[in-house]
JSON list of C-alpha atoms in Angstrom, two decimals:
[
{"chain": "A", "resi": 10, "resn": "GLN", "atom": "CA", "xyz": [75.50, 97.60, 124.40]},
{"chain": "A", "resi": 11, "resn": "VAL", "atom": "CA", "xyz": [76.48, 100.11, 121.70]},
{"chain": "A", "resi": 12, "resn": "HIS", "atom": "CA", "xyz": [74.42, 100.14, 118.75]},
{"chain": "A", "resi": 13, "resn": "LEU", "atom": "CA", "xyz": [74.64, 102.15, 115.90]},
{"chain": "A", "resi": 14, "resn": "GLU", "atom": "CA", "xyz": [71.34, 101.51, 113.69]},
{"chain": "A", "resi": 15, "resn": "GLN", "atom": "CA", "xyz": [71.44, 103.43, 110.12]},
{"chain": "A", "resi": 16, "resn": "SER", "atom": "CA", "xyz": [68.56, 104.28, 108.15]},
{"chain": "A", "resi": 17, "resn": "GLY", "atom": "CA", "xyz": [68.00, 102.16, 104.41]},
{"chain": "A", "resi": 18, "resn": "ALA", "atom": "CA", "xyz": [69.18, 102.17, 101.18]},
{"chain": "A", "resi": 19, "resn": "GLU", "atom": "CA", "xyz": [68.80, 105.34, 98.95]},
{"chain": "A", "resi": 20, "resn": "VAL", "atom": "CA", "xyz": [68.59, 105.84, 95.22]},
{"chain": "A", "resi": 21, "resn": "LEU", "atom": "CA", "xyz": [68.58, 109.38, 93.11]},
{"chain": "A", "resi": 22, "resn": "LYS", "atom": "CA", "xyz": [68.88, 110.78, 90.64]},
{"chain": "A", "resi": 23, "resn": "PRO", "atom": "CA", "xyz": [72.08, 113.24, 90.21]},
{"chain": "A", "resi": 24, "resn": "GLY", "atom": "CA", "xyz": [71.86, 116.78, 91.74]},
{"chain": "A", "resi": 25, "resn": "ALA", "atom": "CA", "xyz": [69.88, 115.63, 94.30]},
{"chain": "A", "resi": 26, "resn": "SER", "atom": "CA", "xyz": [70.38, 115.54, 98.48]},
{"chain": "A", "resi": 27, "resn": "VAL", "atom": "CA", "xyz": [70.19, 112.37, 100.33]},
{"chain": "A", "resi": 28, "resn": "THR", "atom": "CA", "xyz": [70.05, 112.61, 104.18]},
{"chain": "A", "resi": 29, "resn": "VAL", "atom": "CA", "xyz": [70.97, 109.24, 106.17]},
{"chain": "A", "resi": 30, "resn": "SER", "atom": "CA", "xyz": [70.59, 109.08, 109.47]},
{"chain": "A", "resi": 31, "resn": "CYS", "atom": "CA", "xyz": [72.66, 106.97, 112.50]},
{"chain": "A", "resi": 32, "resn": "LYS", "atom": "CA", "xyz": [70.16, 106.18, 115.64]},
{"chain": "A", "resi": 33, "resn": "THR", "atom": "CA", "xyz": [72.92, 105.22, 118.60]},
{"chain": "A", "resi": 34, "resn": "SER", "atom": "CA", "xyz": [72.23, 103.41, 121.30]},
{"chain": "A", "resi": 35, "resn": "GLY", "atom": "CA", "xyz": [73.75, 101.69, 124.90]},
{"chain": "A", "resi": 36, "resn": "TYR", "atom": "CA", "xyz": [75.57, 104.73, 125.66]},
{"chain": "A", "resi": 37, "resn": "THR", "atom": "CA", "xyz": [75.94, 108.13, 126.51]},
{"chain": "A", "resi": 38, "resn": "PHE", "atom": "CA", "xyz": [75.54, 110.15, 123.04]},
{"chain": "A", "resi": 39, "resn": "ASN", "atom": "CA", "xyz": [77.30, 113.39, 123.91]},
{"chain": "A", "resi": 40, "resn": "ARG", "atom": "CA", "xyz": [80.17, 111.63, 125.14]},
{"chain": "A", "resi": 41, "resn": "TYR", "atom": "CA", "xyz": [81.04, 110.55, 121.97]},
{"chain": "A", "resi": 42, "resn": "GLY", "atom": "CA", "xyz": [81.53, 112.04, 118.86]},
{"chain": "A", "resi": 43, "resn": "ILE", "atom": "CA", "xyz": [80.38, 110.43, 115.39]},
{"chain": "A", "resi": 44, "resn": "SER", "atom": "CA", "xyz": [82.55, 109.89, 112.04]},
{"chain": "A", "resi": 45, "resn": "TRP", "atom": "CA", "xyz": [81.04, 109.17, 108.72]},
{"chain": "A", "resi": 46, "resn": "VAL", "atom": "CA", "xyz": [82.96, 106.92, 106.47]},
{"chain": "A", "resi": 47, "resn": "ARG", "atom": "CA", "xyz": [81.87, 105.76, 102.90]},
{"chain": "A", "resi": 48, "resn": "GLN", "atom": "CA", "xyz": [83.47, 103.08, 100.42]},
{"chain": "A", "resi": 49, "resn": "ALA", "atom": "CA", "xyz": [82.63, 103.74, 96.88]},
{"chain": "A", "resi": 50, "resn": "PRO", "atom": "CA", "xyz": [82.79, 100.19, 94.32]},
{"chain": "A", "resi": 51, "resn": "GLY", "atom": "CA", "xyz": [85.97, 99.00, 93.87]},
{"chain": "A", "resi": 52, "resn": "HIS", "atom": "CA", "xyz": [87.81, 101.26, 96.11]},
{"chain": "A", "resi": 53, "resn": "GLY", "atom": "CA", "xyz": [88.83, 101.68, 99.89]},
{"chain": "A", "resi": 54, "resn": "LEU", "atom": "CA", "xyz": [87.37, 103.51, 103.03]},
{"chain": "A", "resi": 55, "resn": "GLU", "atom": "CA", "xyz": [87.05, 107.06, 102.25]},
{"chain": "A", "resi": 56, "resn": "TRP", "atom": "CA", "xyz": [86.71, 109.58, 105.59]},
{"chain": "A", "resi": 57, "resn": "MET", "atom": "CA", "xyz": [84.14, 112.24, 105.10]},
{"chain": "A", "resi": 58, "resn": "GLY", "atom": "CA", "xyz": [84.01, 114.40, 108.18]},
{"chain": "A", "resi": 59, "resn": "TRP", "atom": "CA", "xyz": [82.78, 113.74, 112.56]},
{"chain": "A", "resi": 60, "resn": "ILE", "atom": "CA", "xyz": [80.48, 116.01, 114.14]},
{"chain": "A", "resi": 61, "resn": "SER", "atom": "CA", "xyz": [81.60, 116.40, 118.31]},
{"chain": "A", "resi": 62, "resn": "VAL", "atom": "CA", "xyz": [77.83, 115.66, 119.47]},
{"chain": "A", "resi": 63, "resn": "TYR", "atom": "CA", "xyz": [79.07, 117.29, 122.96]},
{"chain": "A", "resi": 64, "resn": "ASN", "atom": "CA", "xyz": [79.25, 121.32, 121.28]},
{"chain": "A", "resi": 65, "resn": "GLY", "atom": "CA", "xyz": [78.33, 120.48, 117.43]},
{"chain": "A", "resi": 66, "resn": "ASN", "atom": "CA", "xyz": [81.36, 121.90, 116.08]},
{"chain": "A", "resi": 67, "resn": "THR", "atom": "CA", "xyz": [82.38, 119.71, 112.80]},
{"chain": "A", "resi": 68, "resn": "VAL", "atom": "CA", "xyz": [85.39, 118.72, 110.67]},
{"chain": "A", "resi": 69, "resn": "TYR", "atom": "CA", "xyz": [84.60, 117.67, 106.89]},
{"chain": "A", "resi": 70, "resn": "ALA", "atom": "CA", "xyz": [87.48, 116.08, 104.14]},
{"chain": "A", "resi": 71, "resn": "ASP", "atom": "CA", "xyz": [88.76, 118.80, 101.91]},
{"chain": "A", "resi": 72, "resn": "LYS", "atom": "CA", "xyz": [86.56, 117.25, 98.56]},
{"chain": "A", "resi": 73, "resn": "LEU", "atom": "CA", "xyz": [82.90, 117.28, 100.54]},
{"chain": "A", "resi": 74, "resn": "GLN", "atom": "CA", "xyz": [83.22, 120.84, 102.17]},
{"chain": "A", "resi": 75, "resn": "GLY", "atom": "CA", "xyz": [80.10, 122.65, 101.07]},
{"chain": "A", "resi": 76, "resn": "ARG", "atom": "CA", "xyz": [78.05, 119.56, 99.89]},
{"chain": "A", "resi": 77, "resn": "LEU", "atom": "CA", "xyz": [77.68, 118.01, 103.65]},
{"chain": "A", "resi": 78, "resn": "THR", "atom": "CA", "xyz": [76.85, 119.00, 106.34]},
{"chain": "A", "resi": 79, "resn": "LEU", "atom": "CA", "xyz": [76.60, 117.05, 109.46]},
{"chain": "A", "resi": 80, "resn": "THR", "atom": "CA", "xyz": [74.14, 117.40, 112.62]},
{"chain": "A", "resi": 81, "resn": "ALA", "atom": "CA", "xyz": [73.06, 115.59, 115.87]},
{"chain": "A", "resi": 82, "resn": "ASP", "atom": "CA", "xyz": [69.59, 115.50, 117.70]},
{"chain": "A", "resi": 83, "resn": "THR", "atom": "CA", "xyz": [70.71, 114.99, 121.15]},
{"chain": "A", "resi": 84, "resn": "SER", "atom": "CA", "xyz": [67.41, 114.27, 122.17]},
{"chain": "A", "resi": 85, "resn": "ALA", "atom": "CA", "xyz": [66.64, 111.37, 119.56]},
{"chain": "A", "resi": 86, "resn": "SER", "atom": "CA", "xyz": [70.69, 109.83, 120.00]},
{"chain": "A", "resi": 87, "resn": "THR", "atom": "CA", "xyz": [71.25, 110.32, 116.54]},
{"chain": "A", "resi": 88, "resn": "VAL", "atom": "CA", "xyz": [73.58, 111.99, 114.12]},
{"chain": "A", "resi": 89, "resn": "TYR", "atom": "CA", "xyz": [72.19, 112.78, 110.19]},
{"chain": "A", "resi": 90, "resn": "MET", "atom": "CA", "xyz": [74.79, 113.00, 107.27]},
{"chain": "A", "resi": 91, "resn": "GLU", "atom": "CA", "xyz": [73.50, 115.38, 104.47]},
{"chain": "A", "resi": 92, "resn": "LEU", "atom": "CA", "xyz": [75.18, 115.30, 101.35]},
{"chain": "A", "resi": 93, "resn": "ARG", "atom": "CA", "xyz": [73.59, 117.38, 98.57]},
{"chain": "A", "resi": 94, "resn": "SER", "atom": "CA", "xyz": [74.26, 118.10, 94.82]},
{"chain": "A", "resi": 95, "resn": "LEU", "atom": "CA", "xyz": [74.85, 114.51, 94.39]},
{"chain": "A", "resi": 96, "resn": "ARG", "atom": "CA", "xyz": [76.48, 113.02, 91.41]},
{"chain": "A", "resi": 97, "resn": "SER", "atom": "CA", "xyz": [77.88, 109.55, 90.13]},
{"chain": "A", "resi": 98, "resn": "ASP", "atom": "CA", "xyz": [81.00, 109.03, 92.37]},
{"chain": "A", "resi": 99, "resn": "ASP", "atom": "CA", "xyz": [78.71, 109.57, 95.29]},
{"chain": "A", "resi": 100, "resn": "THR", "atom": "CA", "xyz": [76.93, 105.94, 94.78]},
{"chain": "A", "resi": 101, "resn": "ALA", "atom": "CA", "xyz": [78.56, 104.18, 97.79]},
{"chain": "A", "resi": 102, "resn": "LEU", "atom": "CA", "xyz": [78.91, 101.88, 101.22]},
{"chain": "A", "resi": 103, "resn": "TYR", "atom": "CA", "xyz": [78.22, 104.78, 103.45]},
{"chain": "A", "resi": 104, "resn": "PHE", "atom": "CA", "xyz": [79.32, 104.21, 107.50]},
{"chain": "A", "resi": 105, "resn": "CYS", "atom": "CA", "xyz": [78.50, 105.80, 111.01]},
{"chain": "A", "resi": 106, "resn": "ALA", "atom": "CA", "xyz": [81.22, 104.67, 113.21]},
{"chain": "A", "resi": 107, "resn": "ARG", "atom": "CA", "xyz": [81.38, 105.94, 117.01]},
{"chain": "A", "resi": 108, "resn": "ARG", "atom": "CA", "xyz": [84.49, 108.53, 117.77]},
{"chain": "A", "resi": 109, "resn": "GLU", "atom": "CA", "xyz": [86.38, 107.24, 120.88]},
{"chain": "A", "resi": 110, "resn": "ARG", "atom": "CA", "xyz": [87.83, 110.72, 122.89]},
{"chain": "A", "resi": 111, "resn": "ARG", "atom": "CA", "xyz": [91.22, 110.07, 123.39]},
{"chain": "A", "resi": 112, "resn": "PHE", "atom": "CA", "xyz": [92.73, 108.71, 119.75]},
{"chain": "A", "resi": 113, "resn": "GLY", "atom": "CA", "xyz": [90.02, 109.37, 117.94]},
{"chain": "A", "resi": 114, "resn": "GLU", "atom": "CA", "xyz": [89.28, 105.99, 116.53]},
{"chain": "A", "resi": 115, "resn": "SER", "atom": "CA", "xyz": [85.86, 104.40, 115.46]},
{"chain": "A", "resi": 116, "resn": "ASP", "atom": "CA", "xyz": [85.14, 100.92, 117.97]},
{"chain": "A", "resi": 117, "resn": "SER", "atom": "CA", "xyz": [81.92, 101.36, 117.28]},
{"chain": "A", "resi": 118, "resn": "TRP", "atom": "CA", "xyz": [79.59, 101.00, 113.56]},
{"chain": "A", "resi": 119, "resn": "GLY", "atom": "CA", "xyz": [76.16, 101.27, 111.92]},
{"chain": "A", "resi": 120, "resn": "GLN", "atom": "CA", "xyz": [75.63, 98.89, 109.52]},
{"chain": "A", "resi": 121, "resn": "GLY", "atom": "CA", "xyz": [76.42, 101.04, 106.46]},
{"chain": "A", "resi": 122, "resn": "THR", "atom": "CA", "xyz": [73.46, 102.41, 103.91]},
{"chain": "A", "resi": 123, "resn": "HIS", "atom": "CA", "xyz": [73.83, 101.87, 100.53]},
{"chain": "A", "resi": 124, "resn": "VAL", "atom": "CA", "xyz": [73.62, 105.34, 98.72]},
{"chain": "A", "resi": 125, "resn": "SER", "atom": "CA", "xyz": [73.28, 104.87, 94.61]},
{"chain": "A", "resi": 126, "resn": "VAL", "atom": "CA", "xyz": [73.43, 107.77, 92.45]},
{"chain": "A", "resi": 127, "resn": "SER", "atom": "CA", "xyz": [72.30, 107.63, 88.83]},
{"chain": "A", "resi": 128, "resn": "SER", "atom": "CA", "xyz": [70.48, 109.03, 85.91]},
{"chain": "B", "resi": 4, "resn": "ASP", "atom": "CA", "xyz": [97.77, 116.86, 105.09]},
{"chain": "B", "resi": 5, "resn": "ILE", "atom": "CA", "xyz": [98.70, 113.61, 106.27]},
{"chain": "B", "resi": 6, "resn": "GLU", "atom": "CA", "xyz": [99.41, 111.37, 103.46]},
{"chain": "B", "resi": 7, "resn": "VAL", "atom": "CA", "xyz": [99.21, 107.49, 104.89]},
{"chain": "B", "resi": 8, "resn": "THR", "atom": "CA", "xyz": [101.18, 104.72, 102.58]},
{"chain": "B", "resi": 9, "resn": "GLN", "atom": "CA", "xyz": [100.11, 101.00, 102.99]},
{"chain": "B", "resi": 10, "resn": "SER", "atom": "CA", "xyz": [102.49, 98.09, 102.05]},
{"chain": "B", "resi": 11, "resn": "PRO", "atom": "CA", "xyz": [101.67, 95.77, 100.45]},
{"chain": "B", "resi": 12, "resn": "SER", "atom": "CA", "xyz": [98.23, 96.84, 98.25]},
{"chain": "B", "resi": 13, "resn": "SER", "atom": "CA", "xyz": [97.79, 92.61, 98.64]},
{"chain": "B", "resi": 14, "resn": "LEU", "atom": "CA", "xyz": [99.08, 89.31, 99.90]},
{"chain": "B", "resi": 15, "resn": "SER", "atom": "CA", "xyz": [98.51, 85.72, 99.50]},
{"chain": "B", "resi": 16, "resn": "ALA", "atom": "CA", "xyz": [99.22, 83.29, 102.53]},
{"chain": "B", "resi": 17, "resn": "SER", "atom": "CA", "xyz": [98.06, 80.26, 104.42]},
{"chain": "B", "resi": 18, "resn": "VAL", "atom": "CA", "xyz": [96.45, 79.31, 107.79]},
{"chain": "B", "resi": 19, "resn": "GLY", "atom": "CA", "xyz": [99.03, 79.55, 109.87]},
{"chain": "B", "resi": 20, "resn": "ASP", "atom": "CA", "xyz": [101.52, 82.16, 108.55]},
{"chain": "B", "resi": 21, "resn": "ARG", "atom": "CA", "xyz": [102.48, 84.96, 109.93]},
{"chain": "B", "resi": 22, "resn": "VAL", "atom": "CA", "xyz": [101.78, 88.32, 107.94]},
{"chain": "B", "resi": 23, "resn": "THR", "atom": "CA", "xyz": [102.85, 91.88, 108.42]},
{"chain": "B", "resi": 24, "resn": "ILE", "atom": "CA", "xyz": [101.32, 95.27, 106.92]},
{"chain": "B", "resi": 25, "resn": "THR", "atom": "CA", "xyz": [103.06, 98.31, 107.08]},
{"chain": "B", "resi": 26, "resn": "CYS", "atom": "CA", "xyz": [101.98, 101.85, 107.49]},
{"chain": "B", "resi": 27, "resn": "ARG", "atom": "CA", "xyz": [103.99, 104.99, 107.02]},
{"chain": "B", "resi": 28, "resn": "ALA", "atom": "CA", "xyz": [102.91, 108.51, 107.41]},
{"chain": "B", "resi": 29, "resn": "SER", "atom": "CA", "xyz": [104.47, 112.16, 105.79]},
{"chain": "B", "resi": 30, "resn": "HIS", "atom": "CA", "xyz": [104.38, 113.46, 108.94]},
{"chain": "B", "resi": 31, "resn": "SER", "atom": "CA", "xyz": [105.38, 111.73, 112.43]},
{"chain": "B", "resi": 32, "resn": "ILE", "atom": "CA", "xyz": [101.32, 110.58, 113.82]},
{"chain": "B", "resi": 33, "resn": "ASP", "atom": "CA", "xyz": [102.36, 109.79, 117.49]},
{"chain": "B", "resi": 34, "resn": "SER", "atom": "CA", "xyz": [100.71, 107.45, 117.99]},
{"chain": "B", "resi": 35, "resn": "TYR", "atom": "CA", "xyz": [97.44, 107.94, 116.14]},
{"chain": "B", "resi": 36, "resn": "VAL", "atom": "CA", "xyz": [96.92, 105.44, 114.16]},
{"chain": "B", "resi": 37, "resn": "HIS", "atom": "CA", "xyz": [94.23, 102.35, 114.33]},
{"chain": "B", "resi": 38, "resn": "TRP", "atom": "CA", "xyz": [94.36, 99.20, 112.37]},
{"chain": "B", "resi": 39, "resn": "TYR", "atom": "CA", "xyz": [90.55, 97.89, 110.70]},
{"chain": "B", "resi": 40, "resn": "GLN", "atom": "CA", "xyz": [89.26, 94.55, 109.29]},
{"chain": "B", "resi": 41, "resn": "HIS", "atom": "CA", "xyz": [86.99, 95.04, 106.89]},
{"chain": "B", "resi": 42, "resn": "LYS", "atom": "CA", "xyz": [84.80, 91.63, 104.88]},
{"chain": "B", "resi": 43, "resn": "PRO", "atom": "CA", "xyz": [82.69, 93.20, 101.56]},
{"chain": "B", "resi": 44, "resn": "GLY", "atom": "CA", "xyz": [79.37, 93.90, 102.75]},
{"chain": "B", "resi": 45, "resn": "ASN", "atom": "CA", "xyz": [80.03, 94.43, 106.75]},
{"chain": "B", "resi": 46, "resn": "ALA", "atom": "CA", "xyz": [81.09, 97.22, 108.83]},
{"chain": "B", "resi": 47, "resn": "PRO", "atom": "CA", "xyz": [85.08, 97.47, 109.40]},
{"chain": "B", "resi": 48, "resn": "LYS", "atom": "CA", "xyz": [85.63, 96.00, 112.86]},
{"chain": "B", "resi": 49, "resn": "LEU", "atom": "CA", "xyz": [88.17, 98.23, 114.82]},
{"chain": "B", "resi": 50, "resn": "LEU", "atom": "CA", "xyz": [91.56, 95.36, 115.72]},
{"chain": "B", "resi": 51, "resn": "ILE", "atom": "CA", "xyz": [94.36, 98.59, 117.45]},
{"chain": "B", "resi": 52, "resn": "TYR", "atom": "CA", "xyz": [93.92, 101.44, 118.29]},
{"chain": "B", "resi": 53, "resn": "GLY", "atom": "CA", "xyz": [96.14, 103.97, 118.97]},
{"chain": "B", "resi": 54, "resn": "ALA", "atom": "CA", "xyz": [99.67, 101.87, 117.95]},
{"chain": "B", "resi": 55, "resn": "SER", "atom": "CA", "xyz": [99.84, 99.06, 120.07]},
{"chain": "B", "resi": 56, "resn": "HIS", "atom": "CA", "xyz": [96.49, 98.62, 121.98]},
{"chain": "B", "resi": 57, "resn": "LEU", "atom": "CA", "xyz": [93.97, 95.50, 121.13]},
{"chain": "B", "resi": 58, "resn": "GLN", "atom": "CA", "xyz": [90.43, 96.56, 121.00]},
{"chain": "B", "resi": 59, "resn": "SER", "atom": "CA", "xyz": [88.55, 94.58, 123.41]},
{"chain": "B", "resi": 60, "resn": "GLY", "atom": "CA", "xyz": [87.61, 91.02, 122.20]},
{"chain": "B", "resi": 61, "resn": "VAL", "atom": "CA", "xyz": [90.05, 90.69, 119.78]},
{"chain": "B", "resi": 62, "resn": "PRO", "atom": "CA", "xyz": [92.69, 87.91, 119.60]},
{"chain": "B", "resi": 63, "resn": "SER", "atom": "CA", "xyz": [95.99, 87.88, 120.81]},
{"chain": "B", "resi": 64, "resn": "ARG", "atom": "CA", "xyz": [97.40, 87.14, 117.26]},
{"chain": "B", "resi": 65, "resn": "PHE", "atom": "CA", "xyz": [96.27, 90.67, 116.34]},
{"chain": "B", "resi": 66, "resn": "ARG", "atom": "CA", "xyz": [99.51, 93.12, 117.17]},
{"chain": "B", "resi": 67, "resn": "GLY", "atom": "CA", "xyz": [100.43, 96.17, 116.29]},
{"chain": "B", "resi": 68, "resn": "ASP", "atom": "CA", "xyz": [103.91, 98.36, 116.68]},
{"chain": "B", "resi": 69, "resn": "GLY", "atom": "CA", "xyz": [105.14, 101.33, 116.07]},
{"chain": "B", "resi": 70, "resn": "SER", "atom": "CA", "xyz": [105.16, 105.35, 116.22]},
{"chain": "B", "resi": 71, "resn": "GLY", "atom": "CA", "xyz": [105.81, 108.35, 114.71]},
{"chain": "B", "resi": 72, "resn": "THR", "atom": "CA", "xyz": [106.03, 107.85, 110.68]},
{"chain": "B", "resi": 73, "resn": "GLU", "atom": "CA", "xyz": [106.10, 103.82, 110.95]},
{"chain": "B", "resi": 74, "resn": "PHE", "atom": "CA", "xyz": [103.38, 101.44, 111.42]},
{"chain": "B", "resi": 75, "resn": "SER", "atom": "CA", "xyz": [102.73, 97.30, 111.49]},
{"chain": "B", "resi": 76, "resn": "LEU", "atom": "CA", "xyz": [100.02, 95.31, 112.08]},
{"chain": "B", "resi": 77, "resn": "THR", "atom": "CA", "xyz": [100.84, 91.67, 112.29]},
{"chain": "B", "resi": 78, "resn": "ILE", "atom": "CA", "xyz": [99.05, 88.62, 112.75]},
{"chain": "B", "resi": 79, "resn": "ASP", "atom": "CA", "xyz": [100.36, 85.19, 113.77]},
{"chain": "B", "resi": 80, "resn": "ASN", "atom": "CA", "xyz": [98.77, 82.33, 113.36]},
{"chain": "B", "resi": 81, "resn": "LEU", "atom": "CA", "xyz": [96.37, 83.22, 110.25]},
{"chain": "B", "resi": 82, "resn": "GLN", "atom": "CA", "xyz": [93.28, 81.65, 110.94]},
{"chain": "B", "resi": 83, "resn": "PRO", "atom": "CA", "xyz": [90.84, 81.13, 108.14]},
{"chain": "B", "resi": 84, "resn": "GLU", "atom": "CA", "xyz": [88.43, 84.35, 109.61]},
{"chain": "B", "resi": 85, "resn": "ASP", "atom": "CA", "xyz": [91.43, 86.57, 108.90]},
{"chain": "B", "resi": 86, "resn": "PHE", "atom": "CA", "xyz": [91.09, 86.78, 105.22]},
{"chain": "B", "resi": 87, "resn": "ALA", "atom": "CA", "xyz": [90.05, 90.56, 104.52]},
{"chain": "B", "resi": 88, "resn": "THR", "atom": "CA", "xyz": [91.16, 93.43, 103.56]},
{"chain": "B", "resi": 89, "resn": "TYR", "atom": "CA", "xyz": [93.00, 95.63, 106.75]},
{"chain": "B", "resi": 90, "resn": "TYR", "atom": "CA", "xyz": [93.23, 99.36, 106.30]},
{"chain": "B", "resi": 91, "resn": "CYS", "atom": "CA", "xyz": [95.37, 101.97, 108.70]},
{"chain": "B", "resi": 92, "resn": "GLN", "atom": "CA", "xyz": [93.91, 105.50, 109.78]},
{"chain": "B", "resi": 93, "resn": "GLN", "atom": "CA", "xyz": [95.35, 108.42, 111.35]},
{"chain": "B", "resi": 94, "resn": "THR", "atom": "CA", "xyz": [93.37, 110.10, 113.67]},
{"chain": "B", "resi": 95, "resn": "PHE", "atom": "CA", "xyz": [96.46, 112.86, 114.55]},
{"chain": "B", "resi": 96, "resn": "ARG", "atom": "CA", "xyz": [94.89, 115.66, 112.69]},
{"chain": "B", "resi": 97, "resn": "PRO", "atom": "CA", "xyz": [92.05, 116.48, 110.25]},
{"chain": "B", "resi": 98, "resn": "PRO", "atom": "CA", "xyz": [91.55, 115.53, 107.69]},
{"chain": "B", "resi": 99, "resn": "VAL", "atom": "CA", "xyz": [91.53, 112.48, 108.75]},
{"chain": "B", "resi": 100, "resn": "SER", "atom": "CA", "xyz": [93.02, 109.60, 106.44]},
{"chain": "B", "resi": 101, "resn": "PHE", "atom": "CA", "xyz": [93.04, 106.03, 105.45]},
{"chain": "B", "resi": 102, "resn": "GLY", "atom": "CA", "xyz": [95.56, 103.63, 104.32]},
{"chain": "B", "resi": 103, "resn": "GLY", "atom": "CA", "xyz": [94.96, 102.25, 100.69]},
{"chain": "B", "resi": 104, "resn": "GLY", "atom": "CA", "xyz": [93.95, 98.92, 102.19]},
{"chain": "B", "resi": 105, "resn": "THR", "atom": "CA", "xyz": [95.75, 95.28, 101.95]},
{"chain": "B", "resi": 106, "resn": "ARG", "atom": "CA", "xyz": [94.01, 92.13, 100.76]},
{"chain": "B", "resi": 107, "resn": "VAL", "atom": "CA", "xyz": [95.14, 89.40, 102.55]},
{"chain": "B", "resi": 108, "resn": "ASP", "atom": "CA", "xyz": [93.35, 86.07, 100.59]},
{"chain": "B", "resi": 109, "resn": "ILE", "atom": "CA", "xyz": [94.84, 82.57, 100.03]}
]
């Protein structure tokens, strides 16, 4: 069955960078994209961006342009999310999700990774 | 950018009720709307994709309707496990956007 396993919780200081991994299994890796979504405490879901694993193309949310990089390692069936120059408002629960090809919905999700940014 | 306005932001209901949540897009988005159920600390769960297609394994009491700019999620015969927050999402054109969420509680 489809499974997405994310790396563990991170605690970082402002200005640092974080990389969260999303290891997939149970399906053909390069036939689907991977989206990233986060939820800050007390807030709703925020779309961050997505990567086409097939060709490496990426689309990022405007507010994260320049700080966010998504990459894929096809040999490991894993996608990485790097967020740089962290601020306190980046504190959130981060999710990766498989992106379906036809409509772009997210049908399978990782368990979430807590990222806490505090001085 | 396409803005997605979801209403209401919260509602109170009882087991057995029918509830309807609506989403309005600032531009026509064809049928590129999806609905998710989210419970605290868990990953969101896809309920409806392509405006009206029921995701595999989701109970038939969940129903999605609409096209263009107006969409709705209806839950018939509300069950205890349905108390959660629901989000619509548009994927018609980047940037992808979520509605603000609707919290359904007792």
